[in-house]
Structure formats: structure tokens, C-alpha cells
mmCIF file of C-alpha atoms in Angstrom:
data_model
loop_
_atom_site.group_PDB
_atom_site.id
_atom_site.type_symbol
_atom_site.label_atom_id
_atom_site.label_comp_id
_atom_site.label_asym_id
_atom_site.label_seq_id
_atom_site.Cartn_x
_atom_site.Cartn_y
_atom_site.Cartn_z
ATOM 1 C CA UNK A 1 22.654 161.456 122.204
ATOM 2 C CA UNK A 2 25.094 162.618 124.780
ATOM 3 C CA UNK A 3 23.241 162.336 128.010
ATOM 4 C CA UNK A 4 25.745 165.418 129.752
ATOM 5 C CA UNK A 5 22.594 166.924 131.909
ATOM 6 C CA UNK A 6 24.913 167.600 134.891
ATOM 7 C CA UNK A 7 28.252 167.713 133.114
ATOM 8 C CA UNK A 8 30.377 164.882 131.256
ATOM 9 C CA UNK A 9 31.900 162.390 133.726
ATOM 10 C CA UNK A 10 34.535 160.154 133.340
ATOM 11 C CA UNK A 11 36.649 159.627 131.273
ATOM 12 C CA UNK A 12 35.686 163.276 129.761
ATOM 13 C CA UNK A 13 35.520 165.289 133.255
ATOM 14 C CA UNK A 14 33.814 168.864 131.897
ATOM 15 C CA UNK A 15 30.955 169.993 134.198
ATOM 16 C CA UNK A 16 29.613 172.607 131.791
ATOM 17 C CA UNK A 17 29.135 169.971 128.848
ATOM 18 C CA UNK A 18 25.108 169.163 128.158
ATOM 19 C CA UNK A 19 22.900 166.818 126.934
ATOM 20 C CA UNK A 20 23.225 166.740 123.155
ATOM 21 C CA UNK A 21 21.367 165.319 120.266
ATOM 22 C CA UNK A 22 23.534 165.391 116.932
ATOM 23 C CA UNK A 23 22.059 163.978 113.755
ATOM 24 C CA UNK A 24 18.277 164.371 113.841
ATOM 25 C CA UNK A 25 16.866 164.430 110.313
ATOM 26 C CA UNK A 26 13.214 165.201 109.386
ATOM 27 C CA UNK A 27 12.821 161.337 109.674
ATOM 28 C CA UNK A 28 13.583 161.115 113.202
ATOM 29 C CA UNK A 29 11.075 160.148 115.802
ATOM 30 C CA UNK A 30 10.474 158.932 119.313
ATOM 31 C CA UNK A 31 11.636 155.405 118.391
ATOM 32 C CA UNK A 32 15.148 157.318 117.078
ATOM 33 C CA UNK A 33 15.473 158.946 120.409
ATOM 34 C CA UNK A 34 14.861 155.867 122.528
ATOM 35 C CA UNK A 35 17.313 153.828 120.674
ATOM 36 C CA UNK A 36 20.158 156.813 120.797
ATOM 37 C CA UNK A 37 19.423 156.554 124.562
ATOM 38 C CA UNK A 38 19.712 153.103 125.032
ATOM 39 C CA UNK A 39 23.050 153.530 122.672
ATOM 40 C CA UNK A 40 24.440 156.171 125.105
ATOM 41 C CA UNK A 41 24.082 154.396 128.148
ATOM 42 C CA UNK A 42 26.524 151.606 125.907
ATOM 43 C CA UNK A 43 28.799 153.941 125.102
ATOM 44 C CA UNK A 44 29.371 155.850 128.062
ATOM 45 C CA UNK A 45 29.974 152.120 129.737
ATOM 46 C CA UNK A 46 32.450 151.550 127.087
ATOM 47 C CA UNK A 47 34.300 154.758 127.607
ATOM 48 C CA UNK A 48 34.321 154.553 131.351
ATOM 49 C CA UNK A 49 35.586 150.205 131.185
ATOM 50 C CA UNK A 50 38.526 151.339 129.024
ATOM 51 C CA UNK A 51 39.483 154.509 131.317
ATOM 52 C CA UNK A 52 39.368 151.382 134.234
ATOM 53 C CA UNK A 53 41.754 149.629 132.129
ATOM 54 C CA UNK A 54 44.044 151.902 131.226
ATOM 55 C CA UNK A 55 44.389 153.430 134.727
ATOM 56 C CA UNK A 56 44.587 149.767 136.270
ATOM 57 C CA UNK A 57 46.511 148.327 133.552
ATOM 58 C CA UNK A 58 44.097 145.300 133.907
ATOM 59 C CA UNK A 59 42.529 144.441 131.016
ATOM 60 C CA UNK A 60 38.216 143.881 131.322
ATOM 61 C CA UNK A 61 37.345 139.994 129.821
ATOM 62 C CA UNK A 62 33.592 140.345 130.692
ATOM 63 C CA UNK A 63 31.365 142.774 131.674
ATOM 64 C CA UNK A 64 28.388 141.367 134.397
ATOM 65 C CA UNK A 65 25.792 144.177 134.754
ATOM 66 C CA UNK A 66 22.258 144.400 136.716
ATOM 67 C CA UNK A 67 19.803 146.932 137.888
ATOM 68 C CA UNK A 68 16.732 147.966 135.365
ATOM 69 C CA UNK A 69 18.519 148.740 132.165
ATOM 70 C CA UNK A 70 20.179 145.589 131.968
ATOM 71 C CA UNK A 71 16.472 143.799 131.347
ATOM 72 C CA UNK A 72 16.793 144.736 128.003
ATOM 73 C CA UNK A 73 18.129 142.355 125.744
ATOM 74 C CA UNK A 74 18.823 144.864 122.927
ATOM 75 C CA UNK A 75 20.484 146.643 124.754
ATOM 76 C CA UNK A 76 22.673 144.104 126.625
ATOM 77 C CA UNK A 77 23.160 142.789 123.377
ATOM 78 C CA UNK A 78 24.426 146.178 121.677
ATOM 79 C CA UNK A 79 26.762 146.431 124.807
ATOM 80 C CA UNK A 80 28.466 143.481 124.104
ATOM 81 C CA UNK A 81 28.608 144.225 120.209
ATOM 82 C CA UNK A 82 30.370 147.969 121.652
ATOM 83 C CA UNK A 83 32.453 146.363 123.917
ATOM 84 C CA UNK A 84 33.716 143.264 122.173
ATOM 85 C CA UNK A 85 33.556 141.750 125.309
ATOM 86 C CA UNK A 86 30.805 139.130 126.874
ATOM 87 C CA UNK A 87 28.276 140.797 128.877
ATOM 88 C CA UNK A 88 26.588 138.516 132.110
ATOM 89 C CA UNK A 89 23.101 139.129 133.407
ATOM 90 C CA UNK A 90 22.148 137.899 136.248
ATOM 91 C CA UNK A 91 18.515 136.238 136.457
ATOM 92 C CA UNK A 92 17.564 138.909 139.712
ATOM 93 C CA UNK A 93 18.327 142.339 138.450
ATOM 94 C CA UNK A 94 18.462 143.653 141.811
ATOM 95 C CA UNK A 95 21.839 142.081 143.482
ATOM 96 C CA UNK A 96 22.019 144.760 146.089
ATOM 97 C CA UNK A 97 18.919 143.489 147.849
ATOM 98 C CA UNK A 98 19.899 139.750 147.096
ATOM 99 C CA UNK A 99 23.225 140.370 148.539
ATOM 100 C CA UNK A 100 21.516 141.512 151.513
ATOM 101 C CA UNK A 101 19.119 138.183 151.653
ATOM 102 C CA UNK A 102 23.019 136.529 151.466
ATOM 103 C CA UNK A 103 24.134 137.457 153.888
ATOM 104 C CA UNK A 104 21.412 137.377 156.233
ATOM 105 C CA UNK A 105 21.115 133.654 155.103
ATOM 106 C CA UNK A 106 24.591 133.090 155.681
ATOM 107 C CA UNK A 107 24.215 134.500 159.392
ATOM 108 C CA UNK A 108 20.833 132.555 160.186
ATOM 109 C CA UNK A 109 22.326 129.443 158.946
ATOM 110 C CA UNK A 110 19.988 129.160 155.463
ATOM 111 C CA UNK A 111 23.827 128.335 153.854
ATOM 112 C CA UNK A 112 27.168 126.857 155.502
ATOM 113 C CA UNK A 113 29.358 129.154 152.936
ATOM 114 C CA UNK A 114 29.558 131.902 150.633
ATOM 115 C CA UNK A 115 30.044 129.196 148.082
ATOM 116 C CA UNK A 116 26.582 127.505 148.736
ATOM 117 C CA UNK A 117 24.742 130.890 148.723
ATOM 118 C CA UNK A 118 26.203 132.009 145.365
ATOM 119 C CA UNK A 119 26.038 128.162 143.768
ATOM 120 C CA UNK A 120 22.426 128.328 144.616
ATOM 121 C CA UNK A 121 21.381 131.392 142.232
ATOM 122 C CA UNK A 122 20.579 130.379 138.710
ATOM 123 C CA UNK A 123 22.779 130.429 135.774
ATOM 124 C CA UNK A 124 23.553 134.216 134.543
ATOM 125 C CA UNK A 125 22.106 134.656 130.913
ATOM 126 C CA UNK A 126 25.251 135.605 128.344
ATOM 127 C CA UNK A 127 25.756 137.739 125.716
ATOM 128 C CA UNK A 128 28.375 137.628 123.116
ATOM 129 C CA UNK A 129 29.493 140.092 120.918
ATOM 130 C CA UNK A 130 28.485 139.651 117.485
ATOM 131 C CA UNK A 131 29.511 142.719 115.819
ATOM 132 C CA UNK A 132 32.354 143.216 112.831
ATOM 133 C CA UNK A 133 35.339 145.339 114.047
ATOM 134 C CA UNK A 134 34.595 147.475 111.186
ATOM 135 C CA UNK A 135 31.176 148.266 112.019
ATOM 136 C CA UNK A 136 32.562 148.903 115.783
ATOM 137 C CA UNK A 137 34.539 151.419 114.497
ATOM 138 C CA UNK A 138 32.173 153.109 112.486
ATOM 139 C CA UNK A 139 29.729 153.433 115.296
ATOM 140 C CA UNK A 140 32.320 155.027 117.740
ATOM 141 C CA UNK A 141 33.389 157.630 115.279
ATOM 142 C CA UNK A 142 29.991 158.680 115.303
ATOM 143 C CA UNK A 143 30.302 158.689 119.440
ATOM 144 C CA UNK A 144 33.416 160.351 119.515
ATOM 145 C CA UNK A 145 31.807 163.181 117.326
ATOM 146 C CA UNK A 146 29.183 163.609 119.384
ATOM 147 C CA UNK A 147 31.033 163.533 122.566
ATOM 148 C CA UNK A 148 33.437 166.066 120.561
ATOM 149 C CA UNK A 149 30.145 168.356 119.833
ATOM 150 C CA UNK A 150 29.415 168.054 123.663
ATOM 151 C CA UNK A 151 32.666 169.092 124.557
ATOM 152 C CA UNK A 152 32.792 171.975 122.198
ATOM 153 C CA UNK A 153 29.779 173.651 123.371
ATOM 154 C CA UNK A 154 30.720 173.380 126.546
ATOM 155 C CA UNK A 155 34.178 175.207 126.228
ATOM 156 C CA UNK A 156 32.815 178.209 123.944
ATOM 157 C CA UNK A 157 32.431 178.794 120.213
ATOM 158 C CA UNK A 158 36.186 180.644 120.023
ATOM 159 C CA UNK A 159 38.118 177.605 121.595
#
């Protein structure tokens, strides 16, 4: 799945490009779909970390995520795998709203530092990737593909 509903961002940059589903057999259900979804939101990540890199010319070591997706272990787990890099979740999901509560501590005096606020929160959970280079490979040939498929349709049949 190449989730392309309002164009392809970065590092791709096509607005006419669409959601696409490549490889659907007579086999494939709802399950199939859910999982390609979670896998796109992984690989889109990936893409976008090493257009970072390559444009900074610093190289990622971790990635630390949050927000609603990143409750699911799977799929924290898979980004790691896709990465090769260590992926840390914080225990609150929502770190815009405890940022907030931060810094309103830190002005009403509930911490003496920056330090004390962010030593206070509970260890982030970790996950490491697991998966073979080969395998890695494998799986982003298939993403390239489908990105490729995207990007074809989106540029016309004759070019």
C-alpha cells in the first residue's frame, strides 16, 4: 500500500501520485490490508529519515516516536526491523500535551530544572531491530516497486 491520497511527499514530491494497492491476490483480506498499512506508515518513515540524512549529512542512531500509531508494538517493532535502527517509545504517547504540563511545572515551581522534569518521566520502552539485512532488502524492493507503480500512474501511461 502506498498511502499517496493527496500526492507523494517527501522524499518523492509528485502531487498527482495516489493511494495504491499492488499485490492483492484472491487470498487477500482485511487483515492483509491492515498490515500493508501499518507497513506503509514504516516505510514512508524510513524514506523520509534517510532523505534527513542525506540532506543533513547527519547520520539517524535512533528513532524516538509517539502519538497513536506508535502504541503498537508490531508496528514499532517492524520499524525498527526497516530501519535498522533502535526505535524509543515513550510511556505517554502524547508528549505535546506533557510538554505543556513541563513547562507549566517548571514555571509554578513543581521542578527546579528541565533536568528534574524530564528525569521524572518513566523509562522509554526500546525496540531493537531484529531483522536480517537480506530480508531488509527484500522487503524494500517490494516498496520501491510500489512507490515506482505510484509514481507511474501518476505521470501517465506514455512516460
Amino acid at each position: 500500500f502506498v498511502p499517496a491520497f493527496v500526492g507523494l511527499g517527501a522524499p518523492h514530491w509528485e502531487a498527482e501520485a495516489r493511494g495504491t494497492l499492488v499485490g492483492l491476490t484472491r487470498g487477500s483480506d482485511a487483515r492483509h490490508l491492515a498490515r500493508a498499512t501499518l507497513e506503509a506508515m514504516a516505510y514512508s518513515t524510513r524514506d523520509v529519515l534517510l532523505a534527513m540524512d542525506k540532506d543533513s549529512g547527519v547520520e539517524a542512531r535512533e528513532l524516538a516516536v509517539d502519538g497513536g500509531a506508535a502504541a503498537n508494538d508490531w508496528m514499532m517493532q517492524f520499524q525498527a526491523d526497516i530501519l535498522g535502527l533502535p526505535v524509543r517509545r515513550p510511556v505517554n504517547l502524547e508528549t505535546t500535551a506533557l510538554g505543556a504540563a513541563g513547562l507549566a511545572g517548571l514555571a509554578t515551581g513543581v521542578w527546579d530544572s528541565a533536568d528534574a522534569f524530564l528525569g521524572a518521566r518513566p523509562e522509554p520502552a526500546h525496540f531493537e531491530p531484529g531483522m536480517q539485512e537480506g530480508e531488509r532488502e527484500v522487503l524494500l524492493r517490494g516498496w520501491r516497486r510500489a512507490v515506482d507503480t505510484a509514481l507511474f500512474w501518476a505521470r501517465g501511461h506514455d512516460g
